[in-house]
JSON list of C-alpha atoms in Angstrom, two decimals:
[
{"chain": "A", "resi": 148, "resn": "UNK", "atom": "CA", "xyz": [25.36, -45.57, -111.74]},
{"chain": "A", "resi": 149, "resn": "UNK", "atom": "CA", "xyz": [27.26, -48.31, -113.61]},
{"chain": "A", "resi": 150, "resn": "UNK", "atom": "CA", "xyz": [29.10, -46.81, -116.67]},
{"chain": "A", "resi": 151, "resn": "UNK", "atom": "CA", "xyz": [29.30, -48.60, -119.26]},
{"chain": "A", "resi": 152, "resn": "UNK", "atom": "CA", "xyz": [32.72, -47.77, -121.89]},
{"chain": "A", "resi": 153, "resn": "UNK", "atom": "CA", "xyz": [32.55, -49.33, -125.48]},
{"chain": "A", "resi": 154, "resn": "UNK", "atom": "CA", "xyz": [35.29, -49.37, -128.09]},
{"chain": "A", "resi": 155, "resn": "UNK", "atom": "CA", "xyz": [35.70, -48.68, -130.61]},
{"chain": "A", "resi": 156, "resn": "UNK", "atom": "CA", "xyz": [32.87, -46.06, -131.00]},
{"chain": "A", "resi": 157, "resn": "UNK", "atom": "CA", "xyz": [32.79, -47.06, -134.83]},
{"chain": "A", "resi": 158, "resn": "UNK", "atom": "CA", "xyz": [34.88, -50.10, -137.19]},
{"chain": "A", "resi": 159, "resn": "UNK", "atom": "CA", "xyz": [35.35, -50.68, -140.43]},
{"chain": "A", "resi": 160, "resn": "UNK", "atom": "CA", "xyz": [35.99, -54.27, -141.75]},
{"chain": "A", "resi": 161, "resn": "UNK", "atom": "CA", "xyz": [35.75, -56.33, -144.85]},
{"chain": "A", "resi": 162, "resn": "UNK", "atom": "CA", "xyz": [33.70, -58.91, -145.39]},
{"chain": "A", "resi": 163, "resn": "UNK", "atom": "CA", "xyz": [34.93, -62.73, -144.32]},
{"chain": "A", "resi": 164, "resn": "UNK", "atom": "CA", "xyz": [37.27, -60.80, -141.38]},
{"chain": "A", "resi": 165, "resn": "UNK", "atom": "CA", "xyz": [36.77, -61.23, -137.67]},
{"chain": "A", "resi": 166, "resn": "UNK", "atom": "CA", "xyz": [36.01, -58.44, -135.87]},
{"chain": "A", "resi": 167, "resn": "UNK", "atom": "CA", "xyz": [36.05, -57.44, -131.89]},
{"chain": "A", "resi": 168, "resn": "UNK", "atom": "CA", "xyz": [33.88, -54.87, -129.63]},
{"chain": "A", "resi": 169, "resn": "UNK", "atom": "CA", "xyz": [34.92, -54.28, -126.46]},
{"chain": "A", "resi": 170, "resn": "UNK", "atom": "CA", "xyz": [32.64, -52.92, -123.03]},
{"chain": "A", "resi": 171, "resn": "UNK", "atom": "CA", "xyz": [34.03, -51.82, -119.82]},
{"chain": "A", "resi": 172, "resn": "UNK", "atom": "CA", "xyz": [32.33, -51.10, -116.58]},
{"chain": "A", "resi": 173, "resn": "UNK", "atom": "CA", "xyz": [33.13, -49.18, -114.41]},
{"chain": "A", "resi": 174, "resn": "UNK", "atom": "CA", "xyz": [32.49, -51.55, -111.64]},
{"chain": "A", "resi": 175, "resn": "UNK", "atom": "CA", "xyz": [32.39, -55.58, -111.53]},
{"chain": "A", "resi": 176, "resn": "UNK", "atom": "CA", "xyz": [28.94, -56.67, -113.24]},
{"chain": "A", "resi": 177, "resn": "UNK", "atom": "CA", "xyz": [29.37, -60.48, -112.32]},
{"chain": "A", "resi": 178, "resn": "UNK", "atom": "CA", "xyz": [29.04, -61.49, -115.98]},
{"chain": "A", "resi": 179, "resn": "UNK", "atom": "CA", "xyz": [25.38, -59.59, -116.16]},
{"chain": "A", "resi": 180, "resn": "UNK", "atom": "CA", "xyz": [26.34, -58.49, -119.72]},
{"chain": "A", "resi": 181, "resn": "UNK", "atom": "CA", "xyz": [23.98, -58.62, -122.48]},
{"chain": "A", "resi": 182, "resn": "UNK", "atom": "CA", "xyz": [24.56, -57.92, -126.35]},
{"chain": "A", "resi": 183, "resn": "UNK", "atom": "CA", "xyz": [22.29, -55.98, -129.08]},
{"chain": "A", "resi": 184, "resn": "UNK", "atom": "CA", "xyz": [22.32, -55.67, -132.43]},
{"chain": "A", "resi": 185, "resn": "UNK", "atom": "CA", "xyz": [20.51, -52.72, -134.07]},
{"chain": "A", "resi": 186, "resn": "UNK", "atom": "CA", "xyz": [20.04, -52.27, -138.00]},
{"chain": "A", "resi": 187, "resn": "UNK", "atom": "CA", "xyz": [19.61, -49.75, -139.59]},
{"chain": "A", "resi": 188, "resn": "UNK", "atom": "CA", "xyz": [16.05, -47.85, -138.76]},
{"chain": "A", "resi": 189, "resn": "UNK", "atom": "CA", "xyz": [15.14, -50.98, -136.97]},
{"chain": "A", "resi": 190, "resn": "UNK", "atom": "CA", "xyz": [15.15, -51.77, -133.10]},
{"chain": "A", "resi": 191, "resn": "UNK", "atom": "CA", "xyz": [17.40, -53.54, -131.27]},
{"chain": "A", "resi": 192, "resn": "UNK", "atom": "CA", "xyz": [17.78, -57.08, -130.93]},
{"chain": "A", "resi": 193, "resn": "UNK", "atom": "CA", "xyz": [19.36, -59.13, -128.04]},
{"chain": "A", "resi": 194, "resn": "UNK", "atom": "CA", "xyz": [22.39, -61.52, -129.41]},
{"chain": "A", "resi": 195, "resn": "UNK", "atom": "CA", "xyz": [23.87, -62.32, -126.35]},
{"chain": "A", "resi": 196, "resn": "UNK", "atom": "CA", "xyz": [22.93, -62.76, -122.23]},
{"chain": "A", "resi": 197, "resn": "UNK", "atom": "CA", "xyz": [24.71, -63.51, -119.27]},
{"chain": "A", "resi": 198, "resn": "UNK", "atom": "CA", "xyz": [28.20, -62.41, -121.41]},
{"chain": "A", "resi": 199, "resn": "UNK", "atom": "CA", "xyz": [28.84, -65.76, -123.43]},
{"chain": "A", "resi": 200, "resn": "UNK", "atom": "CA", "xyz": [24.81, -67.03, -123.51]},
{"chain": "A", "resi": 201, "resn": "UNK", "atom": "CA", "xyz": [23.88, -66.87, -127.46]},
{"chain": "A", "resi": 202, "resn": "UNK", "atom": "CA", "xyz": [20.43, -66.20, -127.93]},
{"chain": "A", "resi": 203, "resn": "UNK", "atom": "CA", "xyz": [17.89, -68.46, -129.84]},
{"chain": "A", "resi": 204, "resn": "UNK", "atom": "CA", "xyz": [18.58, -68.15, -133.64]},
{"chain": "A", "resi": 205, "resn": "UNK", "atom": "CA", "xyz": [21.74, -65.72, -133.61]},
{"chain": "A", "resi": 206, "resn": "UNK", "atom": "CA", "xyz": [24.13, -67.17, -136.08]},
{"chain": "A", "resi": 207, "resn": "UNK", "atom": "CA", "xyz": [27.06, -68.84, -134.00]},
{"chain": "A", "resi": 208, "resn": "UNK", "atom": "CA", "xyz": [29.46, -66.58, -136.07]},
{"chain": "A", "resi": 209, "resn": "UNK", "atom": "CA", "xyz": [28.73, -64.47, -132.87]},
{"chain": "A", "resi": 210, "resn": "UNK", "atom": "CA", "xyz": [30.39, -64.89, -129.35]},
{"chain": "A", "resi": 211, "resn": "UNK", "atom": "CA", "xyz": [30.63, -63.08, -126.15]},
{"chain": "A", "resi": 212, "resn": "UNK", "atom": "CA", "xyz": [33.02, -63.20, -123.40]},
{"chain": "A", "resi": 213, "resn": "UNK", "atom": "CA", "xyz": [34.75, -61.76, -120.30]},
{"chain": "A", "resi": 214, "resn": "UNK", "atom": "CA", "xyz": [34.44, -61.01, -116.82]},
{"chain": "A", "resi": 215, "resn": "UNK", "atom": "CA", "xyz": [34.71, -58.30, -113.74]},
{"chain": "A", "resi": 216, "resn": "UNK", "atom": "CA", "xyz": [34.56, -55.39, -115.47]},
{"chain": "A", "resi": 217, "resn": "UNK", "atom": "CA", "xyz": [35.88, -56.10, -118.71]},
{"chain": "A", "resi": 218, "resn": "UNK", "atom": "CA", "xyz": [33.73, -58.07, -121.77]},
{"chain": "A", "resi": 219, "resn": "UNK", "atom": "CA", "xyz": [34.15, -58.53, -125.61]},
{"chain": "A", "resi": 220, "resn": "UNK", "atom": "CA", "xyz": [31.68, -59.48, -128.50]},
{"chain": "A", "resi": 221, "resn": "UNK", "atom": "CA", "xyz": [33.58, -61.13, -131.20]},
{"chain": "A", "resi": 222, "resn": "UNK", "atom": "CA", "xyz": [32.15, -62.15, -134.74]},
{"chain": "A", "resi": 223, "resn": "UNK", "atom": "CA", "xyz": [33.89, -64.23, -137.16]},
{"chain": "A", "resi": 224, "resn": "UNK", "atom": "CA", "xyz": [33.64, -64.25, -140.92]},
{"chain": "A", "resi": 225, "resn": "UNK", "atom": "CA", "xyz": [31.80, -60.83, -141.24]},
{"chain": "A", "resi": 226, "resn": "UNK", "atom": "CA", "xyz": [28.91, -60.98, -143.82]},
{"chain": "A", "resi": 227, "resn": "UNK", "atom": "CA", "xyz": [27.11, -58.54, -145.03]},
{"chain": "A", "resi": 228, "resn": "UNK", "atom": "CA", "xyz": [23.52, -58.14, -142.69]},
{"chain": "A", "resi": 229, "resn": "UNK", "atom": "CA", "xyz": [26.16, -57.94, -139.97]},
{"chain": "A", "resi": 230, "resn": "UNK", "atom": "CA", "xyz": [26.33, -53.67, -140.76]},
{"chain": "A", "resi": 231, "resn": "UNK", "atom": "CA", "xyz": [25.12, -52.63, -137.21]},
{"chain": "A", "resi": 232, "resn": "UNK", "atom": "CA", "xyz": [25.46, -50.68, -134.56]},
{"chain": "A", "resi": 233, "resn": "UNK", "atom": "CA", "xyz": [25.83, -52.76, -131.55]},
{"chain": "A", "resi": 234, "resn": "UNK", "atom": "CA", "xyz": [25.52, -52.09, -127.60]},
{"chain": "A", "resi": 235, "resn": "UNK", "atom": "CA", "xyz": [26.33, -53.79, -124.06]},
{"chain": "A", "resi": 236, "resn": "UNK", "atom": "CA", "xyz": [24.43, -53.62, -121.86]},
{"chain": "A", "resi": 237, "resn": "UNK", "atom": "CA", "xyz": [25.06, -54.69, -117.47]},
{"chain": "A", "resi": 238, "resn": "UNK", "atom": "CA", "xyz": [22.08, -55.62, -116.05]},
{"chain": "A", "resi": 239, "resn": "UNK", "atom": "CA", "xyz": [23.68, -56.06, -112.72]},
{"chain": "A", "resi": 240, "resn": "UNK", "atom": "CA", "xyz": [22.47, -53.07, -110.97]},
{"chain": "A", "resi": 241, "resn": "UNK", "atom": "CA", "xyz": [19.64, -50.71, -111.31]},
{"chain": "A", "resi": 242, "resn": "UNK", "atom": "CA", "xyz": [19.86, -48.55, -113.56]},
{"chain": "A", "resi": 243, "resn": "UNK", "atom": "CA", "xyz": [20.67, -50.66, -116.26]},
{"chain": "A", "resi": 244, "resn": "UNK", "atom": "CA", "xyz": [23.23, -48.96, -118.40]},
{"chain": "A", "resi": 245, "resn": "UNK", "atom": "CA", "xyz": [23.84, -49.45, -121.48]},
{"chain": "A", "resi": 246, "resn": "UNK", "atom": "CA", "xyz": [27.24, -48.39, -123.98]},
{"chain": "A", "resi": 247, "resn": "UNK", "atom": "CA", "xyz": [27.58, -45.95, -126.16]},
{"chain": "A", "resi": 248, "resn": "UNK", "atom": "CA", "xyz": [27.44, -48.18, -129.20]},
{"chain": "A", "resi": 249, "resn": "UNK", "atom": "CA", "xyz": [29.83, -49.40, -131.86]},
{"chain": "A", "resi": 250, "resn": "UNK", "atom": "CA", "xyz": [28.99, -48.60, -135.55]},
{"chain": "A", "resi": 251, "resn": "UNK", "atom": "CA", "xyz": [30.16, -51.31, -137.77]},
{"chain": "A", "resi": 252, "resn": "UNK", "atom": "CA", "xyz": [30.57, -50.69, -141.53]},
{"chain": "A", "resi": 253, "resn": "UNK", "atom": "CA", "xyz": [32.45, -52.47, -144.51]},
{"chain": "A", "resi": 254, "resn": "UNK", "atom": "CA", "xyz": [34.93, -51.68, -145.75]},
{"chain": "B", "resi": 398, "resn": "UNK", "atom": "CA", "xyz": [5.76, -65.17, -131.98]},
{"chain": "B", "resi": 399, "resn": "UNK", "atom": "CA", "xyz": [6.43, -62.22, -129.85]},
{"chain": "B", "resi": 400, "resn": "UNK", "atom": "CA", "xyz": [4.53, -58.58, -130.98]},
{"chain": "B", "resi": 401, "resn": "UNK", "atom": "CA", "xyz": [5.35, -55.71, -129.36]},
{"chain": "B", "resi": 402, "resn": "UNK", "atom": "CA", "xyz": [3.51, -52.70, -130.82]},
{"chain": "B", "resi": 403, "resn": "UNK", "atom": "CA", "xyz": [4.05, -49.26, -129.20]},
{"chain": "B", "resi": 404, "resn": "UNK", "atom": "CA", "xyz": [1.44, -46.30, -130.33]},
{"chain": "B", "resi": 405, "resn": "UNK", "atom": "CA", "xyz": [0.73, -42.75, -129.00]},
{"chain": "B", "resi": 406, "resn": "UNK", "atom": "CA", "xyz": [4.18, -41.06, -130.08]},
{"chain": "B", "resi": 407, "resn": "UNK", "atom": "CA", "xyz": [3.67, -37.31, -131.67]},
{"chain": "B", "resi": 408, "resn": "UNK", "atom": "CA", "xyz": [4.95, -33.76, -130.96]},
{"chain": "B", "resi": 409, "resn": "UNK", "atom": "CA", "xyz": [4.30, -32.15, -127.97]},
{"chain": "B", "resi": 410, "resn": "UNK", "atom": "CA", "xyz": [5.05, -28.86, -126.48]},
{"chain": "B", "resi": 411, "resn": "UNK", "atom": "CA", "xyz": [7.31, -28.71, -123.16]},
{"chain": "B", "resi": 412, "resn": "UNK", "atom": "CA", "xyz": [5.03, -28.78, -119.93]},
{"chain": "B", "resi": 413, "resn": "UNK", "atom": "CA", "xyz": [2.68, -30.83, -121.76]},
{"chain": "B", "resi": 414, "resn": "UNK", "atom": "CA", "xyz": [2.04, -34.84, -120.99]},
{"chain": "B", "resi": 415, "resn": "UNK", "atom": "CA", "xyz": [1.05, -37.36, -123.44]},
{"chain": "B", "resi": 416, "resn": "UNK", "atom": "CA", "xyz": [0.48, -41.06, -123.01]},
{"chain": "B", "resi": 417, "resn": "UNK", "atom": "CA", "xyz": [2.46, -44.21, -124.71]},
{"chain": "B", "resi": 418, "resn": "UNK", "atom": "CA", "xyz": [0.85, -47.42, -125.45]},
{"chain": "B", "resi": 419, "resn": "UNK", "atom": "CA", "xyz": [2.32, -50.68, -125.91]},
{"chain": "B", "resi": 420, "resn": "UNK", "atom": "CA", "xyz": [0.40, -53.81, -126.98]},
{"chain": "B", "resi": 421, "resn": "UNK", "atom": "CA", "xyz": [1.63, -57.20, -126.37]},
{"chain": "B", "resi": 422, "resn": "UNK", "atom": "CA", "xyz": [1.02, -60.49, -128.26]},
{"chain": "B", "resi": 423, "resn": "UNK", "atom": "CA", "xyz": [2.17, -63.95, -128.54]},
{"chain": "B", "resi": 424, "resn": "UNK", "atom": "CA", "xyz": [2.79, -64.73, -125.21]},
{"chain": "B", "resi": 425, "resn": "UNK", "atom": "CA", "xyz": [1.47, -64.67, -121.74]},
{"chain": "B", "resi": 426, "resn": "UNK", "atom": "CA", "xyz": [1.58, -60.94, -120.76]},
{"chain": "B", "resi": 427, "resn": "UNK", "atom": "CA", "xyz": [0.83, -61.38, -117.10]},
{"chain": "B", "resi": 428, "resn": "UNK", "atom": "CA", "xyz": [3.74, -63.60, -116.82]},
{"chain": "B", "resi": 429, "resn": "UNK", "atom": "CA", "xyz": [6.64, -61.02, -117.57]},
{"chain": "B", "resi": 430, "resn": "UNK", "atom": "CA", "xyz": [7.99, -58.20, -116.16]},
{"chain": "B", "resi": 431, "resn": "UNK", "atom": "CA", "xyz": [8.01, -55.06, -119.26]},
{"chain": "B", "resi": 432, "resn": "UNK", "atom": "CA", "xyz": [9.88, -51.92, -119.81]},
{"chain": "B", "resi": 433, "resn": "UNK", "atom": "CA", "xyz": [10.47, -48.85, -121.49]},
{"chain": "B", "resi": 434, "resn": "UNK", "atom": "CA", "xyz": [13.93, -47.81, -123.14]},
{"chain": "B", "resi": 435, "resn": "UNK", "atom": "CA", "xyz": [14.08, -44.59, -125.15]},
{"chain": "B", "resi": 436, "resn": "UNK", "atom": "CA", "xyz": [17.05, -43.42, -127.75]},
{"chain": "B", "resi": 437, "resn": "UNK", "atom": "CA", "xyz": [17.45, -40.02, -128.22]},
{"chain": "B", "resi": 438, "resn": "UNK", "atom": "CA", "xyz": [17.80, -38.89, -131.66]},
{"chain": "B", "resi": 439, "resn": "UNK", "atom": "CA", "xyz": [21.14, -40.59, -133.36]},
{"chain": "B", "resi": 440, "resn": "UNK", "atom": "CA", "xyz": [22.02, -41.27, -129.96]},
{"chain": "B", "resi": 441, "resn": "UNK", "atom": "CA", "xyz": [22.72, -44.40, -127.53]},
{"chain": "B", "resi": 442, "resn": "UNK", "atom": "CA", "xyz": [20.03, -46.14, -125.73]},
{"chain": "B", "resi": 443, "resn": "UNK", "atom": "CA", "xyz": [18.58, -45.43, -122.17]},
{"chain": "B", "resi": 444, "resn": "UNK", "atom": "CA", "xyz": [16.96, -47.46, -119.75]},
{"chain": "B", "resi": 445, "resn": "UNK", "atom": "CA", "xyz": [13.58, -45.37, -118.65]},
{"chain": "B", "resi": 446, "resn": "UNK", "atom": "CA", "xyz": [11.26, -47.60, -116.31]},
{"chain": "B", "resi": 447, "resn": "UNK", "atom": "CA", "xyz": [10.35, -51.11, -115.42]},
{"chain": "B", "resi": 448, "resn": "UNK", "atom": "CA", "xyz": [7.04, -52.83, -113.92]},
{"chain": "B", "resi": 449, "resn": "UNK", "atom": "CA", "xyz": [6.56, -55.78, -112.36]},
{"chain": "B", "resi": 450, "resn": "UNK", "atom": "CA", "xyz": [4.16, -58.40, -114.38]},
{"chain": "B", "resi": 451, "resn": "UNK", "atom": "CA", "xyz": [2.01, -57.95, -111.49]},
{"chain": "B", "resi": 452, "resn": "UNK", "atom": "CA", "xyz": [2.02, -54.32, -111.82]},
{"chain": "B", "resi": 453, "resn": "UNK", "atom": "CA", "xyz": [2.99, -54.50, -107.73]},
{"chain": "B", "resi": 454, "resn": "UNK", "atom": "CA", "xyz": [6.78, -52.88, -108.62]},
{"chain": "B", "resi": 455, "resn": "UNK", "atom": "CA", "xyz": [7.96, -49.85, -110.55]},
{"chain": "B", "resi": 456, "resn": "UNK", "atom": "CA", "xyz": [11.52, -48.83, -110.87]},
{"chain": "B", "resi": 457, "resn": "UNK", "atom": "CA", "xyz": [12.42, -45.45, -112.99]},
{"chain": "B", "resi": 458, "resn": "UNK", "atom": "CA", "xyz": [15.59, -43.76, -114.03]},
{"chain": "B", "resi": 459, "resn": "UNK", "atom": "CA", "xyz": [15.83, -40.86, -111.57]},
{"chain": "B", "resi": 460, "resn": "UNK", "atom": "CA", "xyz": [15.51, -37.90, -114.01]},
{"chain": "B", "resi": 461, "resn": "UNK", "atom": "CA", "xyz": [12.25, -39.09, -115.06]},
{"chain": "B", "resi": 462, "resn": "UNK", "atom": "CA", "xyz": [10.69, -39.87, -111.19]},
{"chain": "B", "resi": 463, "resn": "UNK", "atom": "CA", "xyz": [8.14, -38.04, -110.43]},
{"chain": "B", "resi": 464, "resn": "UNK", "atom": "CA", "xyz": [7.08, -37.00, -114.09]},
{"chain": "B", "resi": 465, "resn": "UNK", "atom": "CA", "xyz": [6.61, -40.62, -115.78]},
{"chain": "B", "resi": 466, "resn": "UNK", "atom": "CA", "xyz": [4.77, -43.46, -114.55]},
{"chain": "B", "resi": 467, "resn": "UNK", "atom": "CA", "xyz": [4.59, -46.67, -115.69]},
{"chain": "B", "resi": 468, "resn": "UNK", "atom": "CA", "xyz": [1.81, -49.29, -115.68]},
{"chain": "B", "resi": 469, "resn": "UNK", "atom": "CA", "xyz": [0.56, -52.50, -117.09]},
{"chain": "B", "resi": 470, "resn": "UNK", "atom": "CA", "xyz": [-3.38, -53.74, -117.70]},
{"chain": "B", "resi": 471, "resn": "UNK", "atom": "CA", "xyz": [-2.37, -57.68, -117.59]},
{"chain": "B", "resi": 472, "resn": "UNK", "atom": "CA", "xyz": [-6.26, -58.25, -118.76]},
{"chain": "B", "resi": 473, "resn": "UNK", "atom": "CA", "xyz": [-5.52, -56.17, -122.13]},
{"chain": "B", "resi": 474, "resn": "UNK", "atom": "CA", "xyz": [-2.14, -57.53, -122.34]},
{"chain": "B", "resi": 475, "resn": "UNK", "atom": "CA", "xyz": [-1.12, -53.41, -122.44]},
{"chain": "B", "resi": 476, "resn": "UNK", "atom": "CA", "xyz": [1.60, -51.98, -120.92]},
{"chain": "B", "resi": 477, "resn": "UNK", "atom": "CA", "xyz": [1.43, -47.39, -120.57]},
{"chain": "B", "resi": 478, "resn": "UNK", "atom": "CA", "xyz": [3.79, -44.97, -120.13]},
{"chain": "B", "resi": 479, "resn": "UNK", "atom": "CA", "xyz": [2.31, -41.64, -118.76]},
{"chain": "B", "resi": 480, "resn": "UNK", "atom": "CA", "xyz": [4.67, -39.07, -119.58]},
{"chain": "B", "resi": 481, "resn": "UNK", "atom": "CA", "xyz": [3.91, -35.13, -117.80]},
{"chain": "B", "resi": 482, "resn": "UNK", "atom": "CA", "xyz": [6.06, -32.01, -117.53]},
{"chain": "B", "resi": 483, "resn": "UNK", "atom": "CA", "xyz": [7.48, -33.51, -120.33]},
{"chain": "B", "resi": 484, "resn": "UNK", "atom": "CA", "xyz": [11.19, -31.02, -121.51]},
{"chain": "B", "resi": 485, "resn": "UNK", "atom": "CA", "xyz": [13.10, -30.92, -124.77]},
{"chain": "B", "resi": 486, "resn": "UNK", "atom": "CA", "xyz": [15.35, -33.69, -123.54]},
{"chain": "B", "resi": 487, "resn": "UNK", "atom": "CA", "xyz": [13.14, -36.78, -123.07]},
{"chain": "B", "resi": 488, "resn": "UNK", "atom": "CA", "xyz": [12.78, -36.47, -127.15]},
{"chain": "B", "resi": 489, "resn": "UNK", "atom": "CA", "xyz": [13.80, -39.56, -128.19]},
{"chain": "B", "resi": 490, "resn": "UNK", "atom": "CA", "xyz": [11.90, -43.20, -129.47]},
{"chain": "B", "resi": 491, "resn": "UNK", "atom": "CA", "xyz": [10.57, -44.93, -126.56]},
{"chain": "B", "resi": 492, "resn": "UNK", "atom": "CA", "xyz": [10.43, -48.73, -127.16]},
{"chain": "B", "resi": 493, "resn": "UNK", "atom": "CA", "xyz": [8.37, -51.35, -125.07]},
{"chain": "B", "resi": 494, "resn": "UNK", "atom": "CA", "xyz": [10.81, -54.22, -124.14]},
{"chain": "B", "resi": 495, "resn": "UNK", "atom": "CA", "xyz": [10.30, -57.46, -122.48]},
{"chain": "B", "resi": 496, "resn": "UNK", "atom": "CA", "xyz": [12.16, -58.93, -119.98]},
{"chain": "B", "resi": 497, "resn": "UNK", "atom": "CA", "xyz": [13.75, -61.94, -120.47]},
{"chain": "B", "resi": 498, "resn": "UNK", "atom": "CA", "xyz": [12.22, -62.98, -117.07]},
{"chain": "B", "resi": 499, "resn": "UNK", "atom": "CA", "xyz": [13.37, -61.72, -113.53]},
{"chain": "B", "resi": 500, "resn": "UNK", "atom": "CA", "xyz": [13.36, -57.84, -112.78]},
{"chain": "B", "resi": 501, "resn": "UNK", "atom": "CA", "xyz": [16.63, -56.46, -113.69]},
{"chain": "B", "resi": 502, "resn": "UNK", "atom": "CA", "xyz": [16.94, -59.37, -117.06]},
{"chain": "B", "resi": 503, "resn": "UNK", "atom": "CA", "xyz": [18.37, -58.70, -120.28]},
{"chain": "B", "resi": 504, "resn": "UNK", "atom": "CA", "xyz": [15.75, -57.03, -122.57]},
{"chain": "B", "resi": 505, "resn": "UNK", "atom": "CA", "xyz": [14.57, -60.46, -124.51]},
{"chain": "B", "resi": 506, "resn": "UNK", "atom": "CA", "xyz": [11.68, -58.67, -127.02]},
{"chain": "B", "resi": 507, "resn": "UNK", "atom": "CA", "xyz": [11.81, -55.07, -128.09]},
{"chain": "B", "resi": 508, "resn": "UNK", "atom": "CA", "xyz": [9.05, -53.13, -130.26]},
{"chain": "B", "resi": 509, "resn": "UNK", "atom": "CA", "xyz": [9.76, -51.05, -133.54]},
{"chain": "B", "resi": 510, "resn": "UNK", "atom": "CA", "xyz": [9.49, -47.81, -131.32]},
{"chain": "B", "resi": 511, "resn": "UNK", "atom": "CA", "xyz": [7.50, -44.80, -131.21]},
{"chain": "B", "resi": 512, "resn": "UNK", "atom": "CA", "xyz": [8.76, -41.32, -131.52]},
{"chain": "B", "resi": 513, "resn": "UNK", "atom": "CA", "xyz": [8.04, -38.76, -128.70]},
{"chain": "B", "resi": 514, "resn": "UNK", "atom": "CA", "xyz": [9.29, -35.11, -129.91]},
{"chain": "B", "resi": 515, "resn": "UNK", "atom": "CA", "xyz": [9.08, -32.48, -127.24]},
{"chain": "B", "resi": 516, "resn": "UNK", "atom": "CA", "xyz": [9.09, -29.42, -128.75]},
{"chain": "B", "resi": 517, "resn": "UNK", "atom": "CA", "xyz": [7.53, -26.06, -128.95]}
]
C-alpha cells in the first residue's frame, strides 16, 4: 500500500497569514493527489484534484502543488471558515490512501 | 445539485451484520462509479470499497474482503453496503462518495455520513 505522510499533524495561524500542508508518499503517485477539507462535524469536501486542479467554487486563496512523491496545499490570507482539518489523498494505486490529516486552528 | 444521503447506521454487537444505504440525487446515478470511505472515531479517513456504475466491478480494502460487499441498484439510484462478521474495529462513519468519474478518481461528492458502532 501507498503511505501517505502529512505535516504538520496540526497548525496554528492567524488570520490574513499564509499557511502550508505538506503530503509525502511513499512511492511516486504521478501527480494523482487530491485535497479535502473537513469542518467541523461535517464531511469532507474535495478542494483540489490531479495536485494543482482547483475544484469548482473553492476560493482561489487555495493552491496545490508538487510532484513524485512529494505535494503541498498552500492557502493564502487565512480567514476564518478556513478552521479545518484537511487530508491528501493519492489516487494512483488501489488502495487509495489517504493522510493522516492536518488540524488547522487560529491563533 | 448533488445529494448523497446515507441511512442504516446503529449499534451492533460483534458477529452481527447490518446493512448501509446510500441514496443518490441530482445526477445520473448509472453514470458514475460510487464508494464507501469510513473514519473511525476522531480518526483519519479510510478508503473501504468501490463499484463500478455498472455494478460489473468491486474493489475492497483487504481487511474488509470477504465480510463487506458492495452493490449499486442503478434503477433506484441506491448504492448498499452489506456489512457481516462485523468486529469492534470497523466502528467508524461510513460515507457514500462519488467518483469524480473513472475507477480509482478523486472522491468528487461525499454524504454527511452514517455512524456504524460495533459494540457489545
Amino acid at each position: 500500500d501507498i503511505q501517505m505522510t502529512q505535516s504538520p499533524a496540526s497548525l496554528s495561524a492567524s488570520l490574513g497569514e499564509t499557511v502550508t500542508i505538506e503530503c509525502l508518499a511513499s512511492e511516486d503517485i504521478y501527480s494523482n493527489l487530491a485535497w479535502y477539507q473537513q469542518k467541523p462535524g461535517k464531511s469532507p469536501q474535495l478542494l483540489i484534484y490531479y495536485a494543482n486542479s482547483l475544484n469548482d467554487g473553492v476560493p482561489s486563496r487555495f493552491s496545490g502543488s508538487g510532484s513524485g512523491t512529494q505535494y503541498s496545499l498552500k492557502i493564502n490570507s487565512l480567514q476564518s471558515e478556513d478552521v479545518s482539518i484537511y487530508f491528501c489523498q493519492q489516487n494512483y494505486d488501489s488502495p487509495w490512501t489517504f493522510g493522516g490529516g492536518t488540524k488547522l486552528e487560529l491563533k | 445539485e448533488v445529494q448523497l444521503v446515507e441511512s442504516g447506521g446503529g449499534l451492533v454487537q460483534p458477529g452481527r451484520s447490518l446493512k448501509l444505504s446510500c441514496a443518490a440525487s441530482g445526477f445520473t446515478f448509472s453514470d458514475y462509479n460510487m464508494a464507501w470511505v469510513r473514519q473511525a472515531p476522531k480518526k483519519g479517513l479510510e478508503w473501504v470499497a468501490t463499484i463500478s456504475y455498472d455494478g460489473s466491478s468491486t474493489y475492497y480494502r483487504d481487511s474488509v474482503k470477504g465480510r463487506f460487499t458492495i452493490s449499486r441498484d442503478n434503477a433506484k439510484s441506491t448504492l448498499y453496503l452489506q456489512m457481516d462478521s462485523l468486529r469492534s474495529e470497523d466502528t467508524a462513519t461510513y460515507y457514500c462518495a462519488r467518483h469524480a468519474a473513472a475507477i480509482g478518481d478523486w472522491f468528487a461528492y461525499w454524504g454527511q455520513g452514517t455512524l456504524v458502532t460495533v459494540s457489545s
